[in-house]
Short mmCIF file of C-alpha atoms in Angstrom, two decimals:
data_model
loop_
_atom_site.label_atom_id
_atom_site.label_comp_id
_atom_site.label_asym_id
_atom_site.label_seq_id
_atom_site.Cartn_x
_atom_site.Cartn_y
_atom_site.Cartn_z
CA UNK M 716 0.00 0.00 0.00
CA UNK M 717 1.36 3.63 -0.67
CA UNK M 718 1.89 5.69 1.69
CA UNK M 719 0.68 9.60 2.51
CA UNK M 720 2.67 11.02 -0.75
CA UNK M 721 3.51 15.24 -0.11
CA UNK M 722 4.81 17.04 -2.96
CA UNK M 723 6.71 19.24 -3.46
CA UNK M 724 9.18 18.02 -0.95
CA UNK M 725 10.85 21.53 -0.66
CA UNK M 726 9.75 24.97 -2.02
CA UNK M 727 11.77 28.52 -2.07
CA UNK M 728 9.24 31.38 -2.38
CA UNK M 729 9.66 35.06 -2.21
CA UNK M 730 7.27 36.43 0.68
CA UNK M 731 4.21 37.69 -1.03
CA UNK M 732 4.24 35.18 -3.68
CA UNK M 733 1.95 32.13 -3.73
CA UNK M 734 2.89 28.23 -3.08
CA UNK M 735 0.30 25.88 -3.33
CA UNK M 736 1.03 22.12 -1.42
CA UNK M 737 -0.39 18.68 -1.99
CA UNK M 738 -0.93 15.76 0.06
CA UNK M 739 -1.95 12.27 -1.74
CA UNK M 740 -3.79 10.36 1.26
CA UNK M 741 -3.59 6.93 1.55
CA UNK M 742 -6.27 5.17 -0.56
CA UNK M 743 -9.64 4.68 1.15
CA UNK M 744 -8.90 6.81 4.11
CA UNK M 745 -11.34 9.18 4.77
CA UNK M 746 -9.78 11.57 7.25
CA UNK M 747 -6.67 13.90 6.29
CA UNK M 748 -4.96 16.06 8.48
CA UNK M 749 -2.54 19.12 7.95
CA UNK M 750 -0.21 19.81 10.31
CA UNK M 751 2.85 22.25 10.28
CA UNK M 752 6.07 22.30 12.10
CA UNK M 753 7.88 25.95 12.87
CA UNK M 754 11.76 25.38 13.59
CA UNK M 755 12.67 24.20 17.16
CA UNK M 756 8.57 24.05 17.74
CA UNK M 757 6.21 21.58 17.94
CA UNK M 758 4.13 20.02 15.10
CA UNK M 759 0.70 22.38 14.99
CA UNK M 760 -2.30 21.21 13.94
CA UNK M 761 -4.04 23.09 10.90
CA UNK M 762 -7.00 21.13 9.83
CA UNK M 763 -8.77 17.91 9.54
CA UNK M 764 -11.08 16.95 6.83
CA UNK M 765 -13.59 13.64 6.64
CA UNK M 766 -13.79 13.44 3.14
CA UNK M 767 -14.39 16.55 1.56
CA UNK M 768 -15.85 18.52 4.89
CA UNK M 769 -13.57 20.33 6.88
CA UNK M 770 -14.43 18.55 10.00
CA UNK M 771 -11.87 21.24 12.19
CA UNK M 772 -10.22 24.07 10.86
CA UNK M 773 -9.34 25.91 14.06
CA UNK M 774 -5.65 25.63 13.87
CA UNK M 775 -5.92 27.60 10.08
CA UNK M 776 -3.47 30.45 11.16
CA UNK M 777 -5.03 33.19 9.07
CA UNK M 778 -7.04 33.85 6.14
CA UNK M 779 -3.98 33.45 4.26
CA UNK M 780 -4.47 29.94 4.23
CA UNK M 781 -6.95 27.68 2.12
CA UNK M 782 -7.49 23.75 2.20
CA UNK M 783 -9.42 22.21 -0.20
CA UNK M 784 -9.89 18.37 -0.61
CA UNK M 785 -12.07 18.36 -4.05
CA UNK M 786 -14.10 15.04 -4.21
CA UNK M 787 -12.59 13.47 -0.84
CA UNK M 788 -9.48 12.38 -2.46
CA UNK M 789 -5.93 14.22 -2.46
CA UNK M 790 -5.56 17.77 -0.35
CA UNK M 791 -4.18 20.92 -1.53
CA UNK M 792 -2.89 24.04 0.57
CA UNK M 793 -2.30 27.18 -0.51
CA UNK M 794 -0.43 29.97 0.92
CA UNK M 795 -1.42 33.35 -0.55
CA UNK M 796 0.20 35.66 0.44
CA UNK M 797 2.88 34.27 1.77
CA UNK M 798 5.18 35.92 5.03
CA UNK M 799 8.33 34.97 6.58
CA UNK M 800 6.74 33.13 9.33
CA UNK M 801 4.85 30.51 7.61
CA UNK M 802 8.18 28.87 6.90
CA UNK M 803 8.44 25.20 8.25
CA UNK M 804 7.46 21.46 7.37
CA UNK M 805 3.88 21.19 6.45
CA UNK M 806 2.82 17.44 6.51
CA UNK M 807 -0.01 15.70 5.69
CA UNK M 808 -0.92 12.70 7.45
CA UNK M 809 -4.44 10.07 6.94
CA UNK M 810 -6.44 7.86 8.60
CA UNK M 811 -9.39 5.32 7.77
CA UNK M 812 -13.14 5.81 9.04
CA UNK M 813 -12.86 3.90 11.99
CA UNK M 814 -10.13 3.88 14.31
CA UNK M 815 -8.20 7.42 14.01
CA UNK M 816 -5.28 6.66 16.21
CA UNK M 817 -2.11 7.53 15.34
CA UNK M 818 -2.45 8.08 11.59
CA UNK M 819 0.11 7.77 9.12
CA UNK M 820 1.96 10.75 8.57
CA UNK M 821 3.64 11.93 4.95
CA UNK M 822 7.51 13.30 4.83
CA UNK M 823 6.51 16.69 4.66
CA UNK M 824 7.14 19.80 2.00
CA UNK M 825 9.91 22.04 3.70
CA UNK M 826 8.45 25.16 2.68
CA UNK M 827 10.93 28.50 2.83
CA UNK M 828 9.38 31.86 2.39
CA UNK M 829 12.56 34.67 1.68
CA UNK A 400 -4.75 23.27 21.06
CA UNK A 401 -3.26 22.05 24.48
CA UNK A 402 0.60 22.70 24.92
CA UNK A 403 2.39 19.29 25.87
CA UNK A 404 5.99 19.88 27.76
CA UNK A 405 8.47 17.52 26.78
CA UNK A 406 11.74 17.00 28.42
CA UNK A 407 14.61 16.91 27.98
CA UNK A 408 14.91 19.36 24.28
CA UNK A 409 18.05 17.11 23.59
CA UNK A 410 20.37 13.98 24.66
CA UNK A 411 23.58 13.31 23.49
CA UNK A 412 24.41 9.60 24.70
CA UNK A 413 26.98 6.58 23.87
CA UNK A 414 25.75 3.22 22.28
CA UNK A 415 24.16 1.06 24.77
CA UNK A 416 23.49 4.06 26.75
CA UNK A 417 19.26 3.61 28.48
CA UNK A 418 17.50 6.79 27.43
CA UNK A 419 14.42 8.72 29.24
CA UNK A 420 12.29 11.26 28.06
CA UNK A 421 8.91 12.74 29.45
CA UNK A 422 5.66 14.12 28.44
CA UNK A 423 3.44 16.46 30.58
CA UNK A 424 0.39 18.57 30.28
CA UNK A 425 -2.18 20.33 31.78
CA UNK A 426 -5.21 18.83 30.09
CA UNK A 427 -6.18 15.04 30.39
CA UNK A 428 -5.62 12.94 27.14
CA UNK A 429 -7.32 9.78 26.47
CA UNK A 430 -4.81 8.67 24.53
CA UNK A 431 -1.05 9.05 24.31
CA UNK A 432 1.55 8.64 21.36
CA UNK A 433 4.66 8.64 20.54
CA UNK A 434 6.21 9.13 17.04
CA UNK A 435 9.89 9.46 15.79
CA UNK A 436 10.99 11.31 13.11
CA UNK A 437 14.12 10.63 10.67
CA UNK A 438 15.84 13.56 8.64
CA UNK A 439 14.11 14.19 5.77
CA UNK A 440 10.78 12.13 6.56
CA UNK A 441 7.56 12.62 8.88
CA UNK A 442 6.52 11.14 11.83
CA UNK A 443 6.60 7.29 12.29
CA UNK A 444 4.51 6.00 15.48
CA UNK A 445 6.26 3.81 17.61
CA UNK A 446 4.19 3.70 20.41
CA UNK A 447 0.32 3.92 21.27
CA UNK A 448 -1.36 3.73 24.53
CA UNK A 449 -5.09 3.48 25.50
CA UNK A 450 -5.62 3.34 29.22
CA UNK A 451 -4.09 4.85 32.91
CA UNK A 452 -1.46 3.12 33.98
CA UNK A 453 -0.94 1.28 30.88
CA UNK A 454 2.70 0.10 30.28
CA UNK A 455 3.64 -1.40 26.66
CA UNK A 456 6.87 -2.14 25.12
CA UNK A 457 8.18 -2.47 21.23
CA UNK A 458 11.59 -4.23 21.14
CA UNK A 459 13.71 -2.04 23.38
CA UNK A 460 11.07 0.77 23.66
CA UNK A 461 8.75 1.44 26.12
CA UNK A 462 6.33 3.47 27.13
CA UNK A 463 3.88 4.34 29.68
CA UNK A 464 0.37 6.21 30.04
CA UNK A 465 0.57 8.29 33.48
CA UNK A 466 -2.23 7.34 35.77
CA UNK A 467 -3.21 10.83 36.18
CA UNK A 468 -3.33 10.90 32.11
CA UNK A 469 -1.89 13.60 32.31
CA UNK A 470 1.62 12.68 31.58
CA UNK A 471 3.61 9.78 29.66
CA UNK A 472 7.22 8.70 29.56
CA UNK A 473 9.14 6.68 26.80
CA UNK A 474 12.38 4.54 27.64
CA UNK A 475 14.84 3.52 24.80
CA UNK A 476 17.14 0.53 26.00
CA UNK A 477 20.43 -0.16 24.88
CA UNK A 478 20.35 2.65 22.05
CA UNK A 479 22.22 2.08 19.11
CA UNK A 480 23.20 4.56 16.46
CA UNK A 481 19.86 4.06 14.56
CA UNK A 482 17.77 5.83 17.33
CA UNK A 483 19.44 9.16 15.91
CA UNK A 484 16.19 11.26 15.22
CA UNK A 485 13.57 12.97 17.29
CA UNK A 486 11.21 12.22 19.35
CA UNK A 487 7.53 13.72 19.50
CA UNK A 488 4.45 12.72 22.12
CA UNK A 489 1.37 13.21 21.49
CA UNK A 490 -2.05 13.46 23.19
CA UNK A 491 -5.29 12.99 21.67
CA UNK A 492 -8.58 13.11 22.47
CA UNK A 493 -9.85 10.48 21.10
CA UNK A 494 -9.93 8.76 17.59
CA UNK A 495 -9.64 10.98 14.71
CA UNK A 496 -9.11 14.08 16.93
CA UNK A 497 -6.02 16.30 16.62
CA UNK A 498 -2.84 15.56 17.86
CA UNK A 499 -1.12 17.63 20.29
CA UNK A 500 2.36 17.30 20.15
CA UNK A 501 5.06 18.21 22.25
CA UNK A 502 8.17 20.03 21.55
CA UNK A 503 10.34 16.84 20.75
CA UNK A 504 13.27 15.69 22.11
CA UNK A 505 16.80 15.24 19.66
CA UNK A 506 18.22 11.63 20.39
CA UNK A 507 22.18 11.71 19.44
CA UNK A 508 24.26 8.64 19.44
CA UNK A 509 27.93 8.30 19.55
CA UNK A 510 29.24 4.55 18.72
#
């Protein structure tokens, strides 16, 4: 089984410029998760969507940020504008229906805003 | 979300070396995990617990859920230079709720 594919892995953007990320799920899970990871902090949470609700977006930093998960399937998340502080690791991680412990997480896009 | 404290922020240790680290927070979790991450990659669970008081081991990891759940430790035995990473634990909720993570705590070993 594949797992929780993130691309792109890394992305350089100029602040004010727009990067869109996108997270591949594993197949048949249901819930995705975003989660982001500021240097020397801990991993955030950003959103969770069962299929293609938004079940929680109360860790969405600003308006700045939109999720969209377009017929339940893969994720994208788009930073526009972007600032110097939302560089970090964004990943993605999924989980099936039942039993949402622990999901599997992707490797993260390493995104740099300059 | 709720802020987990994790201690210690780093270790620097031989080969064969035990290792301790330690999760607290002021909310109750009904669940508590622990994940390690390599360079480059995300999060891998290692460790899951359910209930109080609940002690569970994988190889020469272990872990424990405080009985107060508020609080969670994970021992590494014998390291060995493939431990190098860090290490994140998590609370939750419940299934499919958020994790909260804690700060994370840098394993280095030295053969």
């Amino acid at each position: 089984e594949a797992g929780v594919t993130q691309f792109p892995s890394h992305s350089v953007i100029e602040k004010g410029q727009t990067v869109t990320l996108r997270c591949d799920p594993i197949s048949g899970h249901d819930n995705l998760y975003w989660y982001r990871r500021v240097m020397g902090k801990e991993i955030k949470f950003l959103l969770h969507f069962v299929k293609e609700s938004k079940q929680d977006e109360s860790g969405m930093p600003n308006n700045r940020f939109l999720a969209e998960r377009t017929g339940g399937t893969y994720s994208t998340l788009k930073v526009q504008p972007a600032e110097l502080e939302d560089s970090g690791v964004y990943f993605c991680a999924s989980s099936p229906t039942q039993g949402g412990y622990g999901y599997t997480f992707g490797s993260g896009t390493r995104l740099t805003v300059v | 979300g709720q802020q987990l404290n994790q201690s210690p922020q780093s270790m620097f240790i031989q080969e064969g070396e035990d290792v301790s680290m330690n999760c607290t927070s002021s909310s109750i979790f009904n669940t508590w995990l622990w994940y390690k991450q390599d360079p480059g990659e995300g999060p891998v669970l290692l460790i899951a617990l359910y209930k109080a008081g609940e002690l569970t081991s994988n190889g020469r990891l272990t872990a424990q859920f405080g009985i107060t759940r508020k609080d969670s430790f994970l021992n590494i035995s014998a390291s060995i230079p493939s431990d190098v990473g860090i290490y994140f634990c998590a609370g939750q909720l419940g299934s499919g709720y958020a994790l909260n993570f804690g700060k994370g705590t840098s394993l280095l070993v030295t053969p």
